[in-house]
Coordinates of C-alpha atoms (C1' of nucleotides) in Angstrom, one line a residue:
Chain A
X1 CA 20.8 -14.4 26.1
X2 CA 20.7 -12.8 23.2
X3 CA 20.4 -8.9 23.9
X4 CA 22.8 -6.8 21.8
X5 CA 25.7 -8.8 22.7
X6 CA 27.7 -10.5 19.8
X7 CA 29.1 -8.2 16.5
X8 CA 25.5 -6.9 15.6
X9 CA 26.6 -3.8 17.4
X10 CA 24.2 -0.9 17.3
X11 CA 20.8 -1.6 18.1
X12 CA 19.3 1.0 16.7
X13 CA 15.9 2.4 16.9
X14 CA 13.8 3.9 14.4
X15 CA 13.1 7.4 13.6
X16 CA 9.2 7.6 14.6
X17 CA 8.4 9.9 11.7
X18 CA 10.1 7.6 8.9
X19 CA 8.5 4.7 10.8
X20 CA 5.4 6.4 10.6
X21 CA 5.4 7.1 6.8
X22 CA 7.0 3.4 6.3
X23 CA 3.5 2.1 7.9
X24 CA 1.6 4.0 5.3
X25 CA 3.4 3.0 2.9
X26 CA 3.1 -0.7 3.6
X27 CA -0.5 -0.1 3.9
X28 CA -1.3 1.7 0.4
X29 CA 0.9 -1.2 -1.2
X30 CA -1.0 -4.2 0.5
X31 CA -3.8 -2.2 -0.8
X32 CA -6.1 -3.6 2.4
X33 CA -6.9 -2.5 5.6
X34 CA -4.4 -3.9 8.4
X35 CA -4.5 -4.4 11.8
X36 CA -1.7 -3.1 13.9
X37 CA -0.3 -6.7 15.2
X38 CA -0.3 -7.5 10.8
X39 CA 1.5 -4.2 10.0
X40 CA 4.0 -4.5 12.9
X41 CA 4.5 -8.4 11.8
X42 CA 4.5 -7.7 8.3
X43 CA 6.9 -5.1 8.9
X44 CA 9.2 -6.5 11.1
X45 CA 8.7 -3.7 13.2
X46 CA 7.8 -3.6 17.4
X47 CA 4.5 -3.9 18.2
X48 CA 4.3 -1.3 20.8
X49 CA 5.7 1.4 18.7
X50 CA 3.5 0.6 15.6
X51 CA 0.6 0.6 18.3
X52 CA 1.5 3.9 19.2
X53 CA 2.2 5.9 15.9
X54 CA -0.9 4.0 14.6
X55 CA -2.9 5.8 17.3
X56 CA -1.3 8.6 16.9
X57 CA -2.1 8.6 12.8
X58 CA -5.3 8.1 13.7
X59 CA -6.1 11.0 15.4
X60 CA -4.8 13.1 13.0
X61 CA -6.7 11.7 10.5
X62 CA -3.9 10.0 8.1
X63 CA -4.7 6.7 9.0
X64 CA -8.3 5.7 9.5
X65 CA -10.5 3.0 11.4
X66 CA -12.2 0.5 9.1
X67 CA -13.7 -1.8 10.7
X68 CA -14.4 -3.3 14.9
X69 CA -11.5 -5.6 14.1
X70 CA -9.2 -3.0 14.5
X71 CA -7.7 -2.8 11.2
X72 CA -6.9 0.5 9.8
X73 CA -6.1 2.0 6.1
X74 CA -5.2 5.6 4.5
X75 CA -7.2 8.2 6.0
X76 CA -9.2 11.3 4.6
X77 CA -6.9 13.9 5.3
X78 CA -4.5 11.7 2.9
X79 CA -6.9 12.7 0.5
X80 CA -7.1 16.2 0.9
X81 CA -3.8 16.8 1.0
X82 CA -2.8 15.1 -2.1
X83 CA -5.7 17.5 -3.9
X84 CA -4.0 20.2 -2.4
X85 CA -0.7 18.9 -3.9
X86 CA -2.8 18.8 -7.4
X87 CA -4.3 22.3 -6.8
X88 CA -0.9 23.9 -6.4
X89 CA 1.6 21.6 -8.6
X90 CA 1.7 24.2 -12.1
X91 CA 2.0 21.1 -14.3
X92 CA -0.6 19.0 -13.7
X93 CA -2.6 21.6 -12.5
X94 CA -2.1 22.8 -16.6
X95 CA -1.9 19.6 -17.7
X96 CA -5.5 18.4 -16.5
X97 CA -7.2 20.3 -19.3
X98 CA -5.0 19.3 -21.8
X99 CA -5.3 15.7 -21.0
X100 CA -9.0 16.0 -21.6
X101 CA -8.5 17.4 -24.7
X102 CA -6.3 15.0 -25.9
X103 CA -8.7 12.6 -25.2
X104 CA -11.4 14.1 -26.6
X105 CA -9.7 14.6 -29.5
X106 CA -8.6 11.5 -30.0
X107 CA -11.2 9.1 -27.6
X108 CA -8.1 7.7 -26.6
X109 CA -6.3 7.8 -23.1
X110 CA -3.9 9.9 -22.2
X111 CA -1.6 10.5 -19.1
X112 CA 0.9 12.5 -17.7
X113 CA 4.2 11.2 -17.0
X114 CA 7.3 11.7 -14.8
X115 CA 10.1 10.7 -13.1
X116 CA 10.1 9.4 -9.6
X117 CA 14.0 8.7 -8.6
X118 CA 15.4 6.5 -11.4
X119 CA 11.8 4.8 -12.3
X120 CA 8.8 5.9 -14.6
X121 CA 5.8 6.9 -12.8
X122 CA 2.3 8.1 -14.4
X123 CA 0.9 11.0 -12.5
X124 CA -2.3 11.9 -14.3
X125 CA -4.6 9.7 -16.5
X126 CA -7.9 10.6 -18.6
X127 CA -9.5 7.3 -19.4
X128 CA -11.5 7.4 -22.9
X129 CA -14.8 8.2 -21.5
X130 CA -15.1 7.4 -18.0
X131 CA -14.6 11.1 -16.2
X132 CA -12.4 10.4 -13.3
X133 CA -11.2 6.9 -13.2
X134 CA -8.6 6.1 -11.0
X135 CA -6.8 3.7 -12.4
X136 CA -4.3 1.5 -10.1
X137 CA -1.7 2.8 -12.6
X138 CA -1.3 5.5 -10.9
X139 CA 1.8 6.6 -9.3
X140 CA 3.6 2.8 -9.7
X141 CA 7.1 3.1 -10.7
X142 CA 7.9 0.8 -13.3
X143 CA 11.3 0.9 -15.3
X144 CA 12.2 3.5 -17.5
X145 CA 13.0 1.3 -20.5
X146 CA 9.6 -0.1 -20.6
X147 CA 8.3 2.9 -21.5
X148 CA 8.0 5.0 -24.6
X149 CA 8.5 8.5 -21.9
X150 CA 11.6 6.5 -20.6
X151 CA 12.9 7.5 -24.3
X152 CA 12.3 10.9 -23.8
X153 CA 12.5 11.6 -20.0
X154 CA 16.7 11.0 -20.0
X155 CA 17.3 12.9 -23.4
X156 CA 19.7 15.9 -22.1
X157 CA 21.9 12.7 -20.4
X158 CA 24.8 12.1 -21.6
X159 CA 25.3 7.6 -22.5
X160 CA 27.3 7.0 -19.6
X161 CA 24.9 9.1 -17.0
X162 CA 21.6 6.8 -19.0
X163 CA 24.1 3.8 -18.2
X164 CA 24.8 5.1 -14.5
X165 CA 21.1 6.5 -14.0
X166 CA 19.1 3.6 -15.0
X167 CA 19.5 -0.1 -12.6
X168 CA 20.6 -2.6 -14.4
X169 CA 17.8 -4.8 -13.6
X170 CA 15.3 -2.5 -15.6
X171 CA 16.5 -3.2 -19.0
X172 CA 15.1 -6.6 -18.7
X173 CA 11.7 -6.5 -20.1
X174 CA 9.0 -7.8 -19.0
X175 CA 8.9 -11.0 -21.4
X176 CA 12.6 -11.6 -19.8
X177 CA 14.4 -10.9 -22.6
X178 CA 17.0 -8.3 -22.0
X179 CA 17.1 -4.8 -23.8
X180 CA 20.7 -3.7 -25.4
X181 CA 21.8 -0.8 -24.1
X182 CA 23.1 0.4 -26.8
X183 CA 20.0 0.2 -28.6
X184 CA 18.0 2.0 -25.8
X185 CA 19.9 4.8 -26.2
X186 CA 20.0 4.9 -30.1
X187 CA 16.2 5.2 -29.4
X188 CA 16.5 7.5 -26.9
X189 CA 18.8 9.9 -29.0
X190 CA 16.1 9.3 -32.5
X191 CA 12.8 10.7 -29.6
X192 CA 15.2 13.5 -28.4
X193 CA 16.0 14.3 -32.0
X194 CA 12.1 14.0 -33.1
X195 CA 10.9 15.7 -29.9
X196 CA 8.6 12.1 -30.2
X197 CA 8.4 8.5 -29.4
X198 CA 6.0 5.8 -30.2
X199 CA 5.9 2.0 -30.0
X200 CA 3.9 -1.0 -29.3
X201 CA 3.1 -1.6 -25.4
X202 CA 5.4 -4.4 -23.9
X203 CA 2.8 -4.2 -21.2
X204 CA 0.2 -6.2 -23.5
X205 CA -0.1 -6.6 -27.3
X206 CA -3.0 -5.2 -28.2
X207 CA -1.7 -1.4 -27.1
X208 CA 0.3 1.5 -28.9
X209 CA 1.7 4.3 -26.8
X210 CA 2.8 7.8 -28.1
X211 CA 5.1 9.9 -25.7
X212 CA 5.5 13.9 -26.6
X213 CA 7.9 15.7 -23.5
X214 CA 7.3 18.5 -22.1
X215 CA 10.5 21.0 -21.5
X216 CA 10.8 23.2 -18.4
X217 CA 12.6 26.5 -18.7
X218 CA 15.8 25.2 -19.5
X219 CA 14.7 23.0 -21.6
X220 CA 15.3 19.6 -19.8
X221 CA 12.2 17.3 -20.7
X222 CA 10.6 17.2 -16.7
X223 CA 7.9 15.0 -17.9
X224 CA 5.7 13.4 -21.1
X225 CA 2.2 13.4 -22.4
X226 CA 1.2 10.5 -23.5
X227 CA -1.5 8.4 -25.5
X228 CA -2.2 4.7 -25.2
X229 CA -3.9 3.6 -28.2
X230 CA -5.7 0.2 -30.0
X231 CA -3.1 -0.7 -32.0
X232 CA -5.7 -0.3 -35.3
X233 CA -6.6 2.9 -34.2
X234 CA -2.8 4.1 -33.5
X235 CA -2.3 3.2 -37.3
X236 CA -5.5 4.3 -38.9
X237 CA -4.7 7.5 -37.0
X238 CA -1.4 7.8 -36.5
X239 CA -0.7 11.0 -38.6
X240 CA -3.7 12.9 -35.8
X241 CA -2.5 10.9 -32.8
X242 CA 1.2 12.5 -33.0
X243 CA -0.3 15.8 -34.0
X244 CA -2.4 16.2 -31.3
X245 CA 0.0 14.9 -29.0
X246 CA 2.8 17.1 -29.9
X247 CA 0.5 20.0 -30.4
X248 CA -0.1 19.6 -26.7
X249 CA 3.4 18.8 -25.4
X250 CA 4.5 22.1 -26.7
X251 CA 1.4 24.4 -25.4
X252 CA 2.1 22.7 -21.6
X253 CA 5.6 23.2 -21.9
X254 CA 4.5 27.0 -23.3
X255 CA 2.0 27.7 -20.7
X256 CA 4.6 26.6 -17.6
X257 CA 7.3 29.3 -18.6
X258 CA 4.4 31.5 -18.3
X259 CA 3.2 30.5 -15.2
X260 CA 6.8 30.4 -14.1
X261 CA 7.1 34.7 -14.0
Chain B
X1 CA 15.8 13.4 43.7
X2 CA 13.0 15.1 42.2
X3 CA 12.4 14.4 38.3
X4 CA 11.6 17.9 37.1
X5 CA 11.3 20.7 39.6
X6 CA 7.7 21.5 39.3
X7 CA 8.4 25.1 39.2
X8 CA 9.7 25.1 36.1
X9 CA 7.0 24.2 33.5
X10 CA 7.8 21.5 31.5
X11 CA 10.1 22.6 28.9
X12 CA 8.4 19.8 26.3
X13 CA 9.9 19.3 23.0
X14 CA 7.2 18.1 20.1
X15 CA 7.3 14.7 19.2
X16 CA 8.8 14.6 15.6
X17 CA 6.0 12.6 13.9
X18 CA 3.1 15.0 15.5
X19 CA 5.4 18.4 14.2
X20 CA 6.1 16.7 10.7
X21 CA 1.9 16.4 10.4
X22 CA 1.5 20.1 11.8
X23 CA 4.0 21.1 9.2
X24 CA 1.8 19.2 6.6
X25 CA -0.9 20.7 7.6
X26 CA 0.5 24.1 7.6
X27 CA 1.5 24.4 4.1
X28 CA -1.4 23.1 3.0
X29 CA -3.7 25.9 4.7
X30 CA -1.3 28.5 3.7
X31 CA -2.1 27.1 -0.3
X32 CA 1.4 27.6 -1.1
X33 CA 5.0 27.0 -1.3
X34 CA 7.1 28.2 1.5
X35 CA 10.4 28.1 2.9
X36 CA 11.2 26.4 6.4
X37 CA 12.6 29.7 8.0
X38 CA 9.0 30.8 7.1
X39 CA 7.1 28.0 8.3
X40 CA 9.5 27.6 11.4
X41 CA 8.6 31.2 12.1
X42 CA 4.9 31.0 11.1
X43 CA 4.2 27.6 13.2
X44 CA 6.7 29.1 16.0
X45 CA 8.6 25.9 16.1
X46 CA 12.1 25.9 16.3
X47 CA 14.2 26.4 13.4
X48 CA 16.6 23.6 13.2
X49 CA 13.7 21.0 13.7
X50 CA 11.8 22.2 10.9
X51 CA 15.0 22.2 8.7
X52 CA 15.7 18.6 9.7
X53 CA 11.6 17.1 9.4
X54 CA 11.2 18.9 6.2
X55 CA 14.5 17.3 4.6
X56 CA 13.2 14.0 6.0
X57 CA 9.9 14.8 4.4
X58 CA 11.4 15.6 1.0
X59 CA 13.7 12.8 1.1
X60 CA 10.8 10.6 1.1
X61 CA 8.1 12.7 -1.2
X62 CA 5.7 13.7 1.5
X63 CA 7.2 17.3 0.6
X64 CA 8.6 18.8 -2.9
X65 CA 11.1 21.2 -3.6
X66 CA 9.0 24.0 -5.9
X67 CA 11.9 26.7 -6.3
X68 CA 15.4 27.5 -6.2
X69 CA 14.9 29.2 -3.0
X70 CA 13.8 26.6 -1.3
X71 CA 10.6 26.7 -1.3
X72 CA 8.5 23.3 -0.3
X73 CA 4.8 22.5 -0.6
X74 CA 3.3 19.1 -0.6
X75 CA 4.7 16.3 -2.6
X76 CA 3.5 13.7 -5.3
X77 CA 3.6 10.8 -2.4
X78 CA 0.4 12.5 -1.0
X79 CA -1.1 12.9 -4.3
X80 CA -0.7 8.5 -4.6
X81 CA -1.9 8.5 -1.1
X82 CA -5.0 10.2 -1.6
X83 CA -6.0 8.1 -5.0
X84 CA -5.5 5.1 -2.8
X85 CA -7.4 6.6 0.1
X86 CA -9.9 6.8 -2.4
X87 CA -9.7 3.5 -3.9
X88 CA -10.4 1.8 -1.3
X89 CA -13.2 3.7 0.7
X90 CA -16.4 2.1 -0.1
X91 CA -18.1 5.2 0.5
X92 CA -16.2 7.4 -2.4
X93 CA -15.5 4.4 -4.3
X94 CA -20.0 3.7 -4.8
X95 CA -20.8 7.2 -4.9
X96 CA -18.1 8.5 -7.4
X97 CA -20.1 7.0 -9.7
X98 CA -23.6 7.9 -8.7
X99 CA -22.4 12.1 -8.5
X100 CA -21.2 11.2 -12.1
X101 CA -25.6 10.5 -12.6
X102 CA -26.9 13.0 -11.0
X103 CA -24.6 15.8 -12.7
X104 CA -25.4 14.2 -15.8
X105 CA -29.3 13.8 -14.8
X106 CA -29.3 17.1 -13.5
X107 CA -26.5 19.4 -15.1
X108 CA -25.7 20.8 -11.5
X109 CA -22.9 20.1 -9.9
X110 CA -23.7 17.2 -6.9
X111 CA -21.5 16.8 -3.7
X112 CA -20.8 13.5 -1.1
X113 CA -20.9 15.5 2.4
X114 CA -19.4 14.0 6.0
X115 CA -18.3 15.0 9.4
X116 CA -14.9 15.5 9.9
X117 CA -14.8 15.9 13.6
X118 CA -17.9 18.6 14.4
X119 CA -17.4 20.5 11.8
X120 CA -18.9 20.1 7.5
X121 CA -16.4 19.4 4.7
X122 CA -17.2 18.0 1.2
X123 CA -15.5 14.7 0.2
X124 CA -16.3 14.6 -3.4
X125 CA -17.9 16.8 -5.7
X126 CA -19.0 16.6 -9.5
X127 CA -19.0 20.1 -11.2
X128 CA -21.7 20.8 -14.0
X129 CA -19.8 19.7 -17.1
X130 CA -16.0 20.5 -16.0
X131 CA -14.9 16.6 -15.6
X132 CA -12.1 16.1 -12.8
X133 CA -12.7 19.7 -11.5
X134 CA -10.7 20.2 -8.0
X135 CA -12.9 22.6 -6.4
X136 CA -10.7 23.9 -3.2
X137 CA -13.6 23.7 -1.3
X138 CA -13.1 19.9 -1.2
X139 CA -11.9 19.1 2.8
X140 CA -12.6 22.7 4.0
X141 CA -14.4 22.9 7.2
X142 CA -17.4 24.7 7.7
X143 CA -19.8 25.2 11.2
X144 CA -22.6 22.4 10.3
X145 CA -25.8 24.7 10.7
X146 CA -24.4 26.8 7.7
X147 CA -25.2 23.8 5.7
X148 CA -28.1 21.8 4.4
X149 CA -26.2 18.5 4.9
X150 CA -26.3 19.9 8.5
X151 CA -29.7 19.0 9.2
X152 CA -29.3 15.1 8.4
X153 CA -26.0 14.4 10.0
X154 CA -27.1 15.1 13.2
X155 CA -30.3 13.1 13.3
X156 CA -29.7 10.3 15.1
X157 CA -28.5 12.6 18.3
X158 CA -30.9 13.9 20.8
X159 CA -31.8 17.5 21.4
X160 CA -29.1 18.2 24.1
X161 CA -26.2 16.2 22.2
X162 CA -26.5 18.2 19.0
X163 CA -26.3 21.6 21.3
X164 CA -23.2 19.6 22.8
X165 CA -21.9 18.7 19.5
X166 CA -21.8 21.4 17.8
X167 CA -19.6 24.4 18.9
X168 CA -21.7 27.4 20.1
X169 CA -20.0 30.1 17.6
X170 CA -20.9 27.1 14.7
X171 CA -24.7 29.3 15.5
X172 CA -23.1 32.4 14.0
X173 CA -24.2 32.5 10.5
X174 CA -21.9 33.9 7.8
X175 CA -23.6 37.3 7.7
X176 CA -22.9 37.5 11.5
X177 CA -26.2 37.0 12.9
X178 CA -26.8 33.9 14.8
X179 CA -29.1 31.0 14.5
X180 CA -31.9 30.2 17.2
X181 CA -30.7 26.3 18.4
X182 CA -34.1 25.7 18.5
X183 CA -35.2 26.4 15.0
X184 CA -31.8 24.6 13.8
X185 CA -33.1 21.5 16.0
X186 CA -36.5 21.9 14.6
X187 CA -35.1 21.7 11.0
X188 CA -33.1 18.7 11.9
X189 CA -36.0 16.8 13.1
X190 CA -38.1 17.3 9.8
X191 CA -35.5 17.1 7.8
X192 CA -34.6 13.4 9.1
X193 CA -38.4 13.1 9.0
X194 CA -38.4 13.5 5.3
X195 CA -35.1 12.4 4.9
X196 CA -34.5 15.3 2.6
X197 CA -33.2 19.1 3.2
X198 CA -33.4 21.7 1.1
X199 CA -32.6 25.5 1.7
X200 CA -30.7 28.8 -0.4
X201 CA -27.4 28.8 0.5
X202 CA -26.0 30.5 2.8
X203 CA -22.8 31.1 1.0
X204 CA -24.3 33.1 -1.9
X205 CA -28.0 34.4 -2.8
X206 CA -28.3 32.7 -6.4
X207 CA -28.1 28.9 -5.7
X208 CA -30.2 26.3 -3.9
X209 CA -28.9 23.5 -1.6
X210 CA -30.7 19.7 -1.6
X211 CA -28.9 17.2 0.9
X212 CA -29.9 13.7 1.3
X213 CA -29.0 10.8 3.6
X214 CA -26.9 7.8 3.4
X215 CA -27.1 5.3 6.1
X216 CA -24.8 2.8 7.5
X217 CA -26.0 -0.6 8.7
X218 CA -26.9 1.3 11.7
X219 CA -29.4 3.5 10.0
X220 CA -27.0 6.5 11.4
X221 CA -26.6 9.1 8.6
X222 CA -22.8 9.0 8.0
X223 CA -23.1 11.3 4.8
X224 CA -25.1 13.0 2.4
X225 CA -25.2 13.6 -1.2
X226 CA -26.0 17.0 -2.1
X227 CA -27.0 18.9 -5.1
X228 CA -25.7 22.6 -5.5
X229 CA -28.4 24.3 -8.3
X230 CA -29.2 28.2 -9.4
X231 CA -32.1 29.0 -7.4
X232 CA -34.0 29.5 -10.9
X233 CA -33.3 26.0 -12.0
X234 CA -34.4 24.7 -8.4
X235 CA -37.4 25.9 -7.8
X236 CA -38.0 24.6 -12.1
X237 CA -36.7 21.0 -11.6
X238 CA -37.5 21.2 -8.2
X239 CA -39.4 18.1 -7.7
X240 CA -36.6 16.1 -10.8
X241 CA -34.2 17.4 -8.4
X242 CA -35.6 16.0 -5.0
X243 CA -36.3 12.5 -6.8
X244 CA -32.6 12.5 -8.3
X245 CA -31.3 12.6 -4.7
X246 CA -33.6 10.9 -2.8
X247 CA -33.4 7.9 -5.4
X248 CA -29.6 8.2 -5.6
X249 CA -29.2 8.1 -1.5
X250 CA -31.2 5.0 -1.6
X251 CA -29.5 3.7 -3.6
X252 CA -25.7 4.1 -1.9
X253 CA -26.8 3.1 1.0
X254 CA -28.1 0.1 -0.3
X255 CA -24.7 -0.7 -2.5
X256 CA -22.8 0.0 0.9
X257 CA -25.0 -2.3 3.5
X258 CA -24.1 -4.9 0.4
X259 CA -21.2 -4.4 -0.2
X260 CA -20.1 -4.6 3.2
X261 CA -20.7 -8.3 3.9
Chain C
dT1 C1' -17.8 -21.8 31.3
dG2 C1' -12.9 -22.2 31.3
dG3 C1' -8.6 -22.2 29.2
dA4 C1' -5.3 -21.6 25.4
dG5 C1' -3.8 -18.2 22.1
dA6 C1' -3.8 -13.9 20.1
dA7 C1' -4.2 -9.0 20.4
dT8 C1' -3.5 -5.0 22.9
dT9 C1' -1.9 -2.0 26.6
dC10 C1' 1.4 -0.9 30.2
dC11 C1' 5.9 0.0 32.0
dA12 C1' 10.9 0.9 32.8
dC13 C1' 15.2 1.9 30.4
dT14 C1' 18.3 4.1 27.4
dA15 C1' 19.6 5.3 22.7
dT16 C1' 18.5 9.2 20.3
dA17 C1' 16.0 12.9 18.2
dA18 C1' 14.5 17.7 19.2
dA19 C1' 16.0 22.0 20.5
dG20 C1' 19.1 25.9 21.5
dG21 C1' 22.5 28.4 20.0
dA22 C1' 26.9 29.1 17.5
dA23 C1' 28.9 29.1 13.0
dT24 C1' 28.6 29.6 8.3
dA25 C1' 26.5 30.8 4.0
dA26 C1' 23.6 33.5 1.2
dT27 C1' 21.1 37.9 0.3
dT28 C1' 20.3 42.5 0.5
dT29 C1' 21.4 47.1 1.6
dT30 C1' 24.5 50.9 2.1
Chain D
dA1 C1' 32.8 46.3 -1.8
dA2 C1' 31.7 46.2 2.9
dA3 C1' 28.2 45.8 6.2
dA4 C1' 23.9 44.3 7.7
dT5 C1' 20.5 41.2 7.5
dT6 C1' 18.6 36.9 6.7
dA7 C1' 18.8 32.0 5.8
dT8 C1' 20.9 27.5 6.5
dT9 C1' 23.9 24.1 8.6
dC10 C1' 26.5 22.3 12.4
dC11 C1' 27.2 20.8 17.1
dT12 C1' 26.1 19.7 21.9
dT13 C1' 23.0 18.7 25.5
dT14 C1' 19.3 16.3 27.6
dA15 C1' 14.3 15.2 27.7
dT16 C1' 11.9 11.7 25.9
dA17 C1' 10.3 8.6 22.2
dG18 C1' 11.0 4.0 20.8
dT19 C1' 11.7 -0.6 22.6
dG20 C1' 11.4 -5.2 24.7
dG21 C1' 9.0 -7.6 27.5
dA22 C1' 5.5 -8.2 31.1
dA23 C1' 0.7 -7.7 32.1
dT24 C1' -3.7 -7.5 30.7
dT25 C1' -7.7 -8.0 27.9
dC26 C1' -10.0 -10.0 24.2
dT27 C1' -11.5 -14.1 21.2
dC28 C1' -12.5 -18.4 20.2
dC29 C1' -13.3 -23.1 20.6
dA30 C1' -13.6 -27.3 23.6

DNA sequence: TGGAGAATTCCACTATAAAGGAATAATTTT
DNA sequence: AAAATTATTCCTTTATAGTGGAATTCTCCA
């Protein structure tokens, strides 16, 4: 009865490739290992075609077996490709070393921040003394006004392209209260003007984070270095913190127009 | 009337999904940027295709613009990817930390070995001091007899399915000159007798390789760890070096026949 | 052991994505 | 500056990939 009849005119079908990379996606944020019938369920999508590019993931290697139930998660070769991506992207590939200087400097953590469409992402982490942690941080978008980088990342915009860039969900923070715009970009335009940011963490209340940009050749900040600091130890040392962090903020951005030739 | 004039080979056209992957893949064994007229031309797939699956790529950060001539290599998505890949694979996720021992026990850099398919390829490696150190070795294949880790993966099979297994120009050492099958099955068998391998490298004539075995529930040997050392510092710490392993090996497979209830 | 329910595979149909090639844009060369 | 070459986009055609649904297999529990 129902068929494609009535006004929901096209029935359209999905592109197999984004279908494909939607099904990853879904499984690296459930974080578990799935079996087809839950992704295609969970997805909303048709079994037979999530049975198909499943198998089909599998055998190249991007989606993996876990299990004799049948459930699957990320693969190995996701793994090697995303070194690769680390191997050959010039900034974090130059900004690894610094990080660990930073933090051996300082005993703090430090990170490496970007963009990722209109939300903040951290790209690279050095956890205090655990060599390669992975935190779950990683590579979660959260809004740019919730982060000390999200005053420096949108420095070269102009108010109204801030206003236009950021949703206006993400000014609330994450207590609820709402941020003023206006006052986010009096901050912004202070960070720009100091080349620096710092404040307490709204993610907890125990935290300080420092945010120094780096500039690609045009100058455009492309991304931050940041340190995320005890709030003691962010005022006992604040004077070295913002040193050290800025010291490194303009060697990175330094050592990418070199690479760039 | 006939479907397809049998005459006439099939003109196929690639599935999308299955050319997206190739295209993947064929950046990252190239190790660099590239534009799609160059890897429409070096896969020999057609051009308007490629142009099409690499802006879908981009679109959703499978693939990054590096240039402003259009240059695209891998993107940041696969980088996330990966970190969950990682995350969540008990195997990585146990022995990250045990490499992280025996590099500090040992000072040499220590390696988690699998199969991928029938050929070698290191998972995750630990360098000397360097924390975080992407060695582009990491997922590169290599024949399994060139390796130490070779002589334990293969255990479990029989004479006849190892000769099956493994290609026959896998025999063909680097120098060039090939590999009696017997002697190779010979080492296997005392090497899963022992369950320890140790030979000099084949890749270079100053270090040492140690492999040993992890087990699955199964008592298969689904990976090794393995210890890379200058052949002076071998043959001195050999026996510290042996125990390091051994005792480590236990120990993973012991964490991962727990963990995995 | 059998039968209900769930998971997976199979199959036929058509909306659509891949490919070929023409048109246009961007470089480089003359 | 024009021509030649190379890169990218646009457009049309048709082979086939994605679907829905049926058939089959698997899994439990009575």
């Amino acid at each position: 009865m129902d068929k494609q009849a009535s006004s929901t005119g096209p029935k359209s079908r999905a592109r197999g490739l984004e279908r494909a990379i939607a099904i990853v996606d879904y499984l690296q944020s459930g974080k578990e290992a799935k079996r087809p019938i839950d992704i295609a369920l969970g997805m909303q999508a048709p079994k037979s075609s999530v049975y198909e590019l499943v198998g089909i993931l599998i055998s190249v290697g991007v989606l993996e077996r876990v299990d004799n139930e049948g459930r699957v998660y990320l693969g190995r070769k996701l793994h090697y490709w995303g070194l690769s991506y680390l191997e050959n992207f010039d900034l974090t590939r130059l900004a690894q070393p610094l990080l660990e200087d930073i933090t051996a400097r300082t005993r703090e953590t430090s990170q490496l921040c970007m963009l990722d469409g209109d939300k903040y992402t951290v790209v690279l982490m050095n956890e205090g003394n655990r060599q390669f942690r992975i935190s779950s941080d990683m590579g979660e978008k959260l809004p740019i006004p919730w982060t000390a980088s999200g005053r420096l990342l949108l420095g070269h915009y102009t108010d109204d392209e801030i206003i236009d860039f950021i949703p206006d969900d993400d000014f609330i923070m994450p207590d609820g209260t709402r941020l003023d715009k206006h006052e986010y970009i009096a901050s912004v335009r202070s960070a720009h003007q100091d080349s620096f940011f710092s404040f307490d963490s709204l993610a907890d209340n125990y935290t300080h984070c420092f945010a120094a940009p780096v500039h690609d050749e045009s100058g455009i900040c492309i991304s931050t270095l940041c340190l995320i600091a005890p709030k003691q130890d962010a005022e006992t040392h604040y004077r070295l913190y913002r040193d050290v962090l800025t010291e490194s903020s303009i060697q990175l951005t330094s050592s990418l127009q070199a690479g760039s030739c």
